[in-house]
Coordinates of C-alpha atoms in Angstrom, one line a residue:
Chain A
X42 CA 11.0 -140.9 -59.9
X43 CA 14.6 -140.3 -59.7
X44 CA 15.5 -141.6 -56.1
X45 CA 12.6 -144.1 -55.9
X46 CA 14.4 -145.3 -58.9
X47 CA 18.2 -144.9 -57.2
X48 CA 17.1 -146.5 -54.3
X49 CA 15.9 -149.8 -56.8
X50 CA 19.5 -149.6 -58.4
X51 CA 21.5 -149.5 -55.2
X52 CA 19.5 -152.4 -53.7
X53 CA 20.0 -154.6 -56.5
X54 CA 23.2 -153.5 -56.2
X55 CA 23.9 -154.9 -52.8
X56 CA 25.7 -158.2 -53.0
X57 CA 23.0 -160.4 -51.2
X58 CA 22.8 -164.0 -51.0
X59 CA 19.7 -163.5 -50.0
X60 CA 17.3 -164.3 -53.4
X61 CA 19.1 -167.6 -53.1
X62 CA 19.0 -168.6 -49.8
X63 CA 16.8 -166.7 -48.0
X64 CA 14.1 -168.9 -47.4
X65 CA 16.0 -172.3 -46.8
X66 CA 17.8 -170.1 -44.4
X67 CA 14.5 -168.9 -42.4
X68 CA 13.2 -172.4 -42.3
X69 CA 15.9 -173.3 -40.9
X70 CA 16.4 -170.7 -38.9
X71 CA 12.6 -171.3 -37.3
X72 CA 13.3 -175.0 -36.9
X73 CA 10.4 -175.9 -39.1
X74 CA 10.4 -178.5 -41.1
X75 CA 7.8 -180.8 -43.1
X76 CA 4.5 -179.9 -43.2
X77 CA 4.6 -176.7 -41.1
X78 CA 7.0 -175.3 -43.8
X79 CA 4.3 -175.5 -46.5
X80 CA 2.6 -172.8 -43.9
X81 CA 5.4 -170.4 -43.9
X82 CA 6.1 -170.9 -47.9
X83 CA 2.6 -170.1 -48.7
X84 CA 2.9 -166.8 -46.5
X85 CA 5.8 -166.0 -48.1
X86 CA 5.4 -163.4 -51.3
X87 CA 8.1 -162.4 -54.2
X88 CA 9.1 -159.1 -53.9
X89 CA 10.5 -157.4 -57.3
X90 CA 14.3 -158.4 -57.1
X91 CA 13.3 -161.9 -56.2
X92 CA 14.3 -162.1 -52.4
X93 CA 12.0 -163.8 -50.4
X94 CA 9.3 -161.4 -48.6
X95 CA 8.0 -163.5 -45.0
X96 CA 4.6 -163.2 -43.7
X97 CA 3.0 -162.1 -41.4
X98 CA 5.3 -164.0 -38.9
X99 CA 8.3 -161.8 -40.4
X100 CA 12.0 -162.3 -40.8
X101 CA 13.0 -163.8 -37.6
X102 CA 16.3 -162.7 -36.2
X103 CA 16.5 -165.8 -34.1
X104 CA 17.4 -166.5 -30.1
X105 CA 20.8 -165.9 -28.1
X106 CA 24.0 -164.3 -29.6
X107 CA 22.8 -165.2 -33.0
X108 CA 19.9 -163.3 -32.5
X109 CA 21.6 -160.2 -31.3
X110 CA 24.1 -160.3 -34.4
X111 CA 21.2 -160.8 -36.7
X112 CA 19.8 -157.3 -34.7
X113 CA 23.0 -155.5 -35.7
X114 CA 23.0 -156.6 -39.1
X115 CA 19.4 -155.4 -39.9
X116 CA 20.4 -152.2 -38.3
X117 CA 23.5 -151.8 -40.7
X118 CA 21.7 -152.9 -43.5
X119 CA 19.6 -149.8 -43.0
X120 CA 22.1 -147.3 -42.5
X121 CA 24.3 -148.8 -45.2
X122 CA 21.5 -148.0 -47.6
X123 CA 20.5 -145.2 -46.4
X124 CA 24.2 -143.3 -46.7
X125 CA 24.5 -144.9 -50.1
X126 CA 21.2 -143.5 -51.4
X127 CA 22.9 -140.4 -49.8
X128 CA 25.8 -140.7 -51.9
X129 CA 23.8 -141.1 -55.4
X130 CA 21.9 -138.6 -55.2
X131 CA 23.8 -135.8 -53.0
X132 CA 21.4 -133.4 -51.2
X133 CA 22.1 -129.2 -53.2
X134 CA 24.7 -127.4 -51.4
X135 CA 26.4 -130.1 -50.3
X136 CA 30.0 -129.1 -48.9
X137 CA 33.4 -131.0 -50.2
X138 CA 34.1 -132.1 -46.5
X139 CA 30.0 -133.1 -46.0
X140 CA 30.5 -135.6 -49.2
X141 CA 33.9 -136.9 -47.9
X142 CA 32.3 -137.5 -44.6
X143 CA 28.9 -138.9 -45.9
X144 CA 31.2 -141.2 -48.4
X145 CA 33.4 -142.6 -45.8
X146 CA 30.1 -143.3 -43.4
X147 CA 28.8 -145.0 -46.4
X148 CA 31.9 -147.0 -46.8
X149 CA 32.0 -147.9 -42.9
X150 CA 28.6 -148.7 -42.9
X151 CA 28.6 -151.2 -45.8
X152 CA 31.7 -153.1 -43.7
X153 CA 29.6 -153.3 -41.2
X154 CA 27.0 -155.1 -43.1
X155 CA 29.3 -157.4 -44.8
X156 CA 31.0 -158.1 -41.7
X157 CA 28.3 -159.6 -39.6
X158 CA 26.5 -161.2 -43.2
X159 CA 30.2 -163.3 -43.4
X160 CA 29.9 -163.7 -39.4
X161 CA 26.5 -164.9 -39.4
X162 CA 27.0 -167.1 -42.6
X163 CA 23.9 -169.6 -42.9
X164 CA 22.3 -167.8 -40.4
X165 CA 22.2 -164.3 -41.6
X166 CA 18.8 -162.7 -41.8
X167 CA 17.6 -161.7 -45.9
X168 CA 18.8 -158.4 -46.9
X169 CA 15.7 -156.2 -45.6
X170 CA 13.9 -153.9 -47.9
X171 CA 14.2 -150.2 -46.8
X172 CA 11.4 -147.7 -47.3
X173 CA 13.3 -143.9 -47.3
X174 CA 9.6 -142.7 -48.7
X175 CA 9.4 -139.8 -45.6
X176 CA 13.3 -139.1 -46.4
X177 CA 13.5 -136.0 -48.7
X178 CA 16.8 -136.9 -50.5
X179 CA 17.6 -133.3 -51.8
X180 CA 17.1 -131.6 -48.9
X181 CA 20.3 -131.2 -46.4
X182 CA 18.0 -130.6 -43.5
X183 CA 15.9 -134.4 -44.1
X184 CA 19.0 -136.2 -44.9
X185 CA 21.2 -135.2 -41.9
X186 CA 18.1 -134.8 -40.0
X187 CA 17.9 -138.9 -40.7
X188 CA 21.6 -139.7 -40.2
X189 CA 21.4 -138.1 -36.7
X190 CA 18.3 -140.2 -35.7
X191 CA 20.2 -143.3 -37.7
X192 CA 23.2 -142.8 -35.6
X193 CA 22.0 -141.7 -32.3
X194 CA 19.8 -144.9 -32.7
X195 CA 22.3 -147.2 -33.8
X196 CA 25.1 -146.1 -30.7
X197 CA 22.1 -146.8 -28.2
X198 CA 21.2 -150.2 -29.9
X199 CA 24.5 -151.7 -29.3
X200 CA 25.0 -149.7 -25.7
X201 CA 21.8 -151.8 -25.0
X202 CA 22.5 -155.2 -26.7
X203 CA 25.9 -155.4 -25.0
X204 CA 24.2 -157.3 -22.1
X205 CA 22.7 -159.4 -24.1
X206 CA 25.5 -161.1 -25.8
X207 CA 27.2 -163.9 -23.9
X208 CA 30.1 -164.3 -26.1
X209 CA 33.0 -162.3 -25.1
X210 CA 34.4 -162.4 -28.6
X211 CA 31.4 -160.8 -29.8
X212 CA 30.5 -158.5 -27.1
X213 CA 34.1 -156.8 -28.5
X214 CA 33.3 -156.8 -31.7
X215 CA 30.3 -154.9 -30.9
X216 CA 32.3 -152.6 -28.9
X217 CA 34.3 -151.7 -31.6
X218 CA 31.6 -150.9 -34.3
X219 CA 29.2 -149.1 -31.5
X220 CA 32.2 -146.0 -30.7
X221 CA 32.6 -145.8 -35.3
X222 CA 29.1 -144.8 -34.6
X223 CA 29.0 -143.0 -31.6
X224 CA 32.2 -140.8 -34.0
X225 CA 29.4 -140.7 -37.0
X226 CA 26.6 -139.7 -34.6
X227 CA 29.2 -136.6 -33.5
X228 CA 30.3 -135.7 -36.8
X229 CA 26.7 -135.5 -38.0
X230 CA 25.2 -133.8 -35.2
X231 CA 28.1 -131.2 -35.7
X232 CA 26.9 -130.7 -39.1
X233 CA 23.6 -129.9 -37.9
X234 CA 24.8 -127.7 -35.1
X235 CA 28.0 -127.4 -34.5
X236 CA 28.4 -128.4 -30.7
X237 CA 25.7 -130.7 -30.3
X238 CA 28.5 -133.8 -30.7
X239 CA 27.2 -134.9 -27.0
X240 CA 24.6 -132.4 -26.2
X241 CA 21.6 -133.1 -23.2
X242 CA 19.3 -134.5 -25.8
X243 CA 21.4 -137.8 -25.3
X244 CA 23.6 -137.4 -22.6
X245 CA 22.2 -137.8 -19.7
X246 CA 23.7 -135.8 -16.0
X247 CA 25.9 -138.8 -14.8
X248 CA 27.6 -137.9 -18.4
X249 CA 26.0 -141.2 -19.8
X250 CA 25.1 -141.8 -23.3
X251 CA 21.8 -143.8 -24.0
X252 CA 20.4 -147.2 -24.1
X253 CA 17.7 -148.7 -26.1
X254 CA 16.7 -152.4 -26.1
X255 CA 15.9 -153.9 -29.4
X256 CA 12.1 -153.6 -28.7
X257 CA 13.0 -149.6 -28.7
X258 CA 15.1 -149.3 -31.2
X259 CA 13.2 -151.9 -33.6
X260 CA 10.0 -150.0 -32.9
X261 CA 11.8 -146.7 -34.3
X262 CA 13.9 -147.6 -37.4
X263 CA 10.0 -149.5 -38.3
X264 CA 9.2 -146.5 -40.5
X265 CA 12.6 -147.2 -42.4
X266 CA 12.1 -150.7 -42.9
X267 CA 9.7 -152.1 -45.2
X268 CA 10.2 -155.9 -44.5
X269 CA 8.7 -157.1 -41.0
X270 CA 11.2 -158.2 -38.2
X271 CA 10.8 -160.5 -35.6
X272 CA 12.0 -160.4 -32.9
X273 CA 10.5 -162.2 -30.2
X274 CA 13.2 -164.5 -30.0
X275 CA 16.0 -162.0 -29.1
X276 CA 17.2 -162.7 -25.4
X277 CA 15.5 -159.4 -22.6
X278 CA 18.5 -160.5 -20.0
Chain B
X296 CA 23.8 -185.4 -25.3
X297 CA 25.0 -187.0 -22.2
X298 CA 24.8 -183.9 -19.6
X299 CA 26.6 -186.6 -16.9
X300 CA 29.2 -186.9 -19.1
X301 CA 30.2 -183.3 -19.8
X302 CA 29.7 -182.1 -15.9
X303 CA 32.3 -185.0 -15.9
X304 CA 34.3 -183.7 -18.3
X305 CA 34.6 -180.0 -16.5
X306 CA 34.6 -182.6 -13.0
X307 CA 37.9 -183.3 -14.2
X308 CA 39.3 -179.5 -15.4
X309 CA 37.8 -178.4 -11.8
X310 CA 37.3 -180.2 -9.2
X311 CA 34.8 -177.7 -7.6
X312 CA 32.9 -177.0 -10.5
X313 CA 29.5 -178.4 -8.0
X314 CA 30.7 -176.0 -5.5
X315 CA 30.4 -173.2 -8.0
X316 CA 27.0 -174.7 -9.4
X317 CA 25.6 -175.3 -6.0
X318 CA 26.0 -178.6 -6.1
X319 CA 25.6 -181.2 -9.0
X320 CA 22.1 -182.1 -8.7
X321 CA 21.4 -178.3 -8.6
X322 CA 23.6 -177.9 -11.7
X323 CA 21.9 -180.9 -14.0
X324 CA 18.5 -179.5 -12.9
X325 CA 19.3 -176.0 -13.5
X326 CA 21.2 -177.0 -16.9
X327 CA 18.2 -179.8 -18.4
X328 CA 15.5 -176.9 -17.3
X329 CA 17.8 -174.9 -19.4
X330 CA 18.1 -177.0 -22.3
X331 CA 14.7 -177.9 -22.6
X332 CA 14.1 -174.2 -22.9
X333 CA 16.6 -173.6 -26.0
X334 CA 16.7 -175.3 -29.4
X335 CA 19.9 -178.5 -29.5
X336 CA 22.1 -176.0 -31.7
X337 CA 22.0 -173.7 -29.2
X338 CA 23.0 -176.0 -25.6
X339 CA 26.8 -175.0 -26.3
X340 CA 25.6 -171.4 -25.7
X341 CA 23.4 -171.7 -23.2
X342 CA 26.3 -173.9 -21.2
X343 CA 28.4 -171.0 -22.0
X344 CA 26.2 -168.7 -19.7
X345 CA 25.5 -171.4 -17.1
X346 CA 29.5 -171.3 -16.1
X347 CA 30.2 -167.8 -17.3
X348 CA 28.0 -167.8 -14.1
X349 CA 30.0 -170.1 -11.8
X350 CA 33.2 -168.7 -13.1
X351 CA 32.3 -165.0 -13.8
X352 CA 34.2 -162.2 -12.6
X353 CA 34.0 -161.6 -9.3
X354 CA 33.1 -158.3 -7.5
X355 CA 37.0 -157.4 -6.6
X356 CA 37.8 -157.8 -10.4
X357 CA 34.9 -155.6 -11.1
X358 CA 36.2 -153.1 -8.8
X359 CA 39.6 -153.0 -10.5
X360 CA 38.3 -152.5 -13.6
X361 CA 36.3 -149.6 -12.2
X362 CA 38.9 -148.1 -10.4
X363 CA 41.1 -148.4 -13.7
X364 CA 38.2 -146.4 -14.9
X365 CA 38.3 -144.0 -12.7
X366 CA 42.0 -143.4 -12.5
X367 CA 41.5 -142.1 -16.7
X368 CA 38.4 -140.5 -15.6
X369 CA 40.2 -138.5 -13.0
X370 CA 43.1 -137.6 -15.5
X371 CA 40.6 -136.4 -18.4
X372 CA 38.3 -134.5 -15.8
X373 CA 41.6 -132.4 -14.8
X374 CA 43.0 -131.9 -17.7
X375 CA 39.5 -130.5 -19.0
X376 CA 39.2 -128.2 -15.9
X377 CA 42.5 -127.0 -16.2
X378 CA 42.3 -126.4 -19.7
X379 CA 38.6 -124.6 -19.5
X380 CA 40.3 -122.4 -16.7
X381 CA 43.5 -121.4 -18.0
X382 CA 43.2 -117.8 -19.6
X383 CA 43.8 -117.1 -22.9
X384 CA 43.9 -120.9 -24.1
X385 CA 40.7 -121.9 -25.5
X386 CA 38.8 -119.0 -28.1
X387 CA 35.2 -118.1 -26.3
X388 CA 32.4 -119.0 -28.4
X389 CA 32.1 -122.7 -29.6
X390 CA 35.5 -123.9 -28.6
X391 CA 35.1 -123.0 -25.0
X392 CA 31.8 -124.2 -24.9
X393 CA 32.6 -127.6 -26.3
X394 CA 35.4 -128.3 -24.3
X395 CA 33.1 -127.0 -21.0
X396 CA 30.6 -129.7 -22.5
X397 CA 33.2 -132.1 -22.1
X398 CA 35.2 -131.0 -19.0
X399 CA 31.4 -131.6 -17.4
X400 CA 30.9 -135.1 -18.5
X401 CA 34.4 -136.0 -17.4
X402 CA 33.8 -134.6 -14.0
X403 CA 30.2 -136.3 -13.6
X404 CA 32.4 -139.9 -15.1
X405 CA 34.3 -138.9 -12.0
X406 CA 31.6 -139.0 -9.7
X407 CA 29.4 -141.6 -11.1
X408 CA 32.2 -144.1 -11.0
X409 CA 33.0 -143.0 -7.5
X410 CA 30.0 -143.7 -6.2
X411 CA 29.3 -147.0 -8.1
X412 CA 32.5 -148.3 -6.6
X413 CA 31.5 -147.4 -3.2
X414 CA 27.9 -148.6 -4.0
X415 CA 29.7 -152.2 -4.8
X416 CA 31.2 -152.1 -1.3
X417 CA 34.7 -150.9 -2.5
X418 CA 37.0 -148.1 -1.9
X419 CA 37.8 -145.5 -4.5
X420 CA 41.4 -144.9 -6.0
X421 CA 42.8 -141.3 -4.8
X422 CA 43.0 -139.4 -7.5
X423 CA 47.1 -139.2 -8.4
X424 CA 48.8 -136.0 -8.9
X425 CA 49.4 -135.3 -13.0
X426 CA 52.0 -133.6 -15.1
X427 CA 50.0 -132.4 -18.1
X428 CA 53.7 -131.8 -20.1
X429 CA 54.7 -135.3 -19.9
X430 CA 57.8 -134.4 -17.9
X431 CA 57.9 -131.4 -21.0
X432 CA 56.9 -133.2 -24.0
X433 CA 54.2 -130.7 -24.1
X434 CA 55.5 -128.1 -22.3
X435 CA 53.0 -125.6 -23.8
X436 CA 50.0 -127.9 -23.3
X437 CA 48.4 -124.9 -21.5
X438 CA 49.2 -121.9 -23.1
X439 CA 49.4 -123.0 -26.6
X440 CA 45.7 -124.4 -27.7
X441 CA 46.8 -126.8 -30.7
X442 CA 48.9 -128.5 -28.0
X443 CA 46.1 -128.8 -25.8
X444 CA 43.6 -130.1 -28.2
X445 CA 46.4 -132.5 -29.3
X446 CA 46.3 -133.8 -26.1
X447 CA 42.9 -133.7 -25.6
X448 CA 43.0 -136.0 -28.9
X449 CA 45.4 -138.7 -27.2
X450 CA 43.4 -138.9 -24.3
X451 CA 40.1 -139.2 -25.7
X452 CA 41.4 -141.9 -27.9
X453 CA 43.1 -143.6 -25.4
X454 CA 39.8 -143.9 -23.5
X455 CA 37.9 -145.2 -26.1
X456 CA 40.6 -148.1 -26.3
X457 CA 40.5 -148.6 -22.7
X458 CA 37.1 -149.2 -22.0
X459 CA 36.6 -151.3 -25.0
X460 CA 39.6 -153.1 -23.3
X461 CA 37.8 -153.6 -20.5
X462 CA 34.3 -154.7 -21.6
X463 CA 34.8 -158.1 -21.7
X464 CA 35.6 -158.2 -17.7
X465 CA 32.5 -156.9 -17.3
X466 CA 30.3 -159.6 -19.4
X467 CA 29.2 -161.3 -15.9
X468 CA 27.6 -158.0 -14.5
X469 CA 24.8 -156.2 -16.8
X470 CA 24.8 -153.4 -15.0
X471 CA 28.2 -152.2 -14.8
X472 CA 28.8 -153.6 -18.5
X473 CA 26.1 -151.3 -19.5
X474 CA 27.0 -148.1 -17.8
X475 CA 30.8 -149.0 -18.7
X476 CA 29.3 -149.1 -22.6
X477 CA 27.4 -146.1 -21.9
X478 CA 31.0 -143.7 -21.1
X479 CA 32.5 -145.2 -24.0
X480 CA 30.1 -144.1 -26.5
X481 CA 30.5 -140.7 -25.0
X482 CA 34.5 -140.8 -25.2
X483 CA 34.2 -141.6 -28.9
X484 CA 31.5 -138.6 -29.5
X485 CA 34.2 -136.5 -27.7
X486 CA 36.7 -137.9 -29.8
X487 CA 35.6 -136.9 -32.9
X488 CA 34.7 -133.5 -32.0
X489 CA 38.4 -133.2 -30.7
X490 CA 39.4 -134.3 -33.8
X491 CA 36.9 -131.9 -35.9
X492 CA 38.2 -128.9 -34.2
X493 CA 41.8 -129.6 -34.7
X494 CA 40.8 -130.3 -38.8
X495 CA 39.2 -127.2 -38.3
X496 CA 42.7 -125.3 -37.4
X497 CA 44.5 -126.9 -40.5
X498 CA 45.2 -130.6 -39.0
X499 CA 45.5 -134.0 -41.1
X500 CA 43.0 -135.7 -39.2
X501 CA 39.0 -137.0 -39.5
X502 CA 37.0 -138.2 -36.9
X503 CA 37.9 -141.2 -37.3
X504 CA 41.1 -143.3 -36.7
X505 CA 42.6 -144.2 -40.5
X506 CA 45.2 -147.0 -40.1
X507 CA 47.2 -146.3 -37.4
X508 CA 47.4 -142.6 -38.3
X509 CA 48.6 -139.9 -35.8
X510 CA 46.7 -137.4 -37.2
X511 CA 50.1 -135.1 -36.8
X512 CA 50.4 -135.7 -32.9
X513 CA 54.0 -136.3 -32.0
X514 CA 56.0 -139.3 -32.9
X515 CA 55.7 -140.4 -28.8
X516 CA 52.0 -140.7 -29.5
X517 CA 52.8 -143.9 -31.8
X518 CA 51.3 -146.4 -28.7
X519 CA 48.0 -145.1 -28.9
X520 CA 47.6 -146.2 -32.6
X521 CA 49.5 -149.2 -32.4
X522 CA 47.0 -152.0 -33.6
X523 CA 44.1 -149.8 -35.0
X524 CA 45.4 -150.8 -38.6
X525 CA 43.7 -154.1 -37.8
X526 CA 41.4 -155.1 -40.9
X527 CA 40.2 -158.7 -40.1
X528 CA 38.0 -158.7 -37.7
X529 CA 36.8 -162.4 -36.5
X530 CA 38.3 -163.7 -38.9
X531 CA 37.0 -161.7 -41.7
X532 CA 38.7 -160.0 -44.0
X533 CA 37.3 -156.7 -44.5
X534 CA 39.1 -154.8 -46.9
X535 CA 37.4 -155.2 -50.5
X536 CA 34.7 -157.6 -48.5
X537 CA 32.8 -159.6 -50.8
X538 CA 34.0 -157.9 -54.0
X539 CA 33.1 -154.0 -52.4
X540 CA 35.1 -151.0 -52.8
X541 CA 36.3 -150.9 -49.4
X542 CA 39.6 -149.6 -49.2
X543 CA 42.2 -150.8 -46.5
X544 CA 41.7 -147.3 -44.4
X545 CA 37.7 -148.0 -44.7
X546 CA 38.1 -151.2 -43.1
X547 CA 40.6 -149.9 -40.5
X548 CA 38.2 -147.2 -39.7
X549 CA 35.3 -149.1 -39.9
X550 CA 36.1 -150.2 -36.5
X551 CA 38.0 -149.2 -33.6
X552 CA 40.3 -151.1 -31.5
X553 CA 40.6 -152.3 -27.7
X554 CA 43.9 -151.4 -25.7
X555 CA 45.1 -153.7 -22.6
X556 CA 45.5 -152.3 -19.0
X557 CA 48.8 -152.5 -19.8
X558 CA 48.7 -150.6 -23.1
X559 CA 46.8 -148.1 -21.6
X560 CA 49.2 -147.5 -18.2
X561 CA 52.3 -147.2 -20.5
X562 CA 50.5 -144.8 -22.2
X563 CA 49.5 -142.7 -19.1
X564 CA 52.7 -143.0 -17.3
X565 CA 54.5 -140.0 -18.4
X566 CA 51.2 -137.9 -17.2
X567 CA 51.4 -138.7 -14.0
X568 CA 53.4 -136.4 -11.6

């Protein structure tokens, strides 16, 4: 099948570390050592491209700021592949300013991803592995349908993780990404309906947009993501 | 790790640094509670928090920062009202009903700063008197509607920059930092509808900021740019990142950039009356 296929080529595409170092990083990461990492490599499978799939106990993003950045850079891994699934294999009756716009999201999107993977360094998560199986790819409706709930998601994600940084440095960095999406959650919405940029489906009466802790927002983008996250480490305060 | 030795160290920087901690006893046992609780790698952190407490902001630089707030909220919330009211300027249909959508969530930015501030035991800033022309710059900001949504562009950008300016004052306080985050991603929604609706009359402009792009706003607009060109971010380069086709205005608009108080006042000056 075409896009199951497309989605295999852009994955393989994706410039991860990941097959390499994936699972030195997460033993690492988990501060396990010895004989407890015989545990985690038997629960540990081989997925297709080679990267390292975790058990039951998942990829763990890890405690404190580190954690939080690892949170951001699933999240961007998603949307990156998402838009550049989008971009191979361009929904019928797509408009000359829709593919410039999609493109472009694409394009921020991947810096994103990149961005926090140099950031983290050693201590960036694996590249996930998506599942877009309930995405219709052809259809406009499914695929801006998915950008809106990508976007809306993704602006409350890092409204919400802001207090949970304690790095000033990084609590900008995430300011600057989080109003690039909050512009791509507009422009998409727009698409949809033009209008609905900052309609009362996500702005609330005080003229506030929304928050969503990671819990929330992990709990949602689970039907995207085929790889189990945890996150049990990620600081609540 | 010696903890004796680095409340020592900071003993020396500050002399009141127990004060602050309630006391050094109160600060080891508050910090070794602390550390046991966190892995070693991560003590450097977890000290980070412990005097981002003692030395936080404290509520009188909170209330600036919210008054500064409101002084841009007050500005936008005019302007919108004015704009919404004046006849003949903005089309009926989805133009009036977008920028009524907006003029509404400047107004209720208004009104939830205003009571926030008096919530934190402060007083509110009176709101100042504005000259929507810029002393004539835009002389026809309200009867001619590409001026007004060209203005309506500066300001929205501007905001975005200013409370992304701002959002490191607020790090010591979740709540504020939260609902401080929570009207920014709103400006930036507004933003890039502003910006869609003035592509959609024939303008060079996205909705998002390329380089440090006008977007075809006047030459006197140049401040509000200045600085969004920026392509390293922490260090890292972002342009062609890791081999990638990202292009120089990808990684500029990729993310957006903070203005200072001061930035942002310069900017606002020749607006007010």
């Amino acid at each position: 099948m075409e896009i199951i296929n497309g989605r295999k080529r852009e994955l393989s595409e994706q410039p991860l570390n990941a097959s390499s170092v994936s699972r030195r990083n997460f033993l690492r990461f988990t501060g396990m050592a010895g004989a407890s990492a015989a545990l985690i490599i038997t629960g540990c499978g081989k997925t297709d491209n080679g990267e390292g799939e975790m058990g039951n106990s998942g990829v763990n993003l890890g405690s404190s700021d580190v954690g939080i950045l690892n949170y951001a850079y699933a999240l961007e891994q998603l949307e990156a592949a998402f838009y550049t699934q989008v971009a191979l294999t361009p929904y019928s009756g797509i408009s000359a300013m829709e593919q410039q716009y999609l493109n472009e999201i694409r394009d921020h999107e991947i810096a994103h991803r990149e961005f926090f993977k140099n950031a983290l360094g050693t201590n960036a998560i694996p590249g996930l592995e998506v599942d877009f199986t309930s995405i219709n790819f052809s259809s406009r409706d499914s695929v801006l349908a998915t950008a809106k709930t990508f976007e809306d998601l993704g602006v409350s994600a890092y409204n919400g993780a802001g207090k949970l940084l304690t790095n000033p440095d990084y609590l900008l960095l995430a300011g600057k990404i989080v109003s690039v999406e909050a512009r791509h959650a507009a422009t998409i919405r727009d698409l949809i309906s033009n209008g609905t940029f900052a309609d009362n489906t996500v702005i609330d009466a005080n003229g506030l947009d929304k928050s969503r802790s990671p819990m929330e927002v992990l709990q949602a983008a689970a039907t995207y993501i085929k790889t189990k996250i945890n996150a049990s480490n990620l600081p609540t305060d | 790790m010696n903890l004796h030795n680095i409340i020592d160290q900071f003993e020396k920087v500050d002399p009141e640094v127990y004060d602050r901690l309630d006391g050094r006893r109160a600060a080891l046992k508050k910090f070794s509670s602390f550390a046991g609780k966190v892995a070693l790698a991560a003590v450097p952190m977890a000290m980070g928090s412990m005097f981002k407490k003692a030395y936080g902001q404290s509520v009188t630089s909170i209330l600036d920062v919210l008054n500064y707030a409101l002084t841009l909220e007050y500005l936008e919330a005019e302007y919108y009202t004015m704009g919404a009211a004046a006849a003949g300027l903005v089309p009926a249909g989805d133009a009036a009903g977008a920028i009524a959508t907006i003029r509404d969530h400047e107004v209720a930015h208004v009104n939830f700063l205003k009571t926030a501030i008096q919530g934190a035991g402060g007083t509110p800033v009176a709101k100042p008197n504005f000259d929507f022309t810029a002393k004539g710059a835009f002389a026809d900001v309200f009867s001619n509607y590409d001026t007004f949504l060209a203005v309506a562009q500066a300001f929205e950008d501007t905001g975005v920059r200013a409370y992304k300016g701002q959002a490191a004052k607020l790090i010591s306080n979740n709540d504020v930092l939260t609902a401080a985050l929570n009207i920014h991603s709103v400006e930036a929604r507004h933003a890039a509808h502003i910006r869609s609706m003035r592509r959609a009359r024939g303008a060079d402009v996205k909705p998002w900021i390329t380089n440090n792009d006008l977007g075809g706003l006047p030459p006197a607009t140049a401040p509000i740019y200045a600085g969004e060109e920026n392509v390293t971010q922490a260090g890292v380069a972002i342009t062609s990142i890791n081999g990638l086709d990202i292009s120089t205005s990808d990684a500029s608009e990729a993310f957006d950039e903070p203005l200072t108080e001061q930035q942002v006042l310069a900017i606002v000056t020749p607006f007010l009356a």
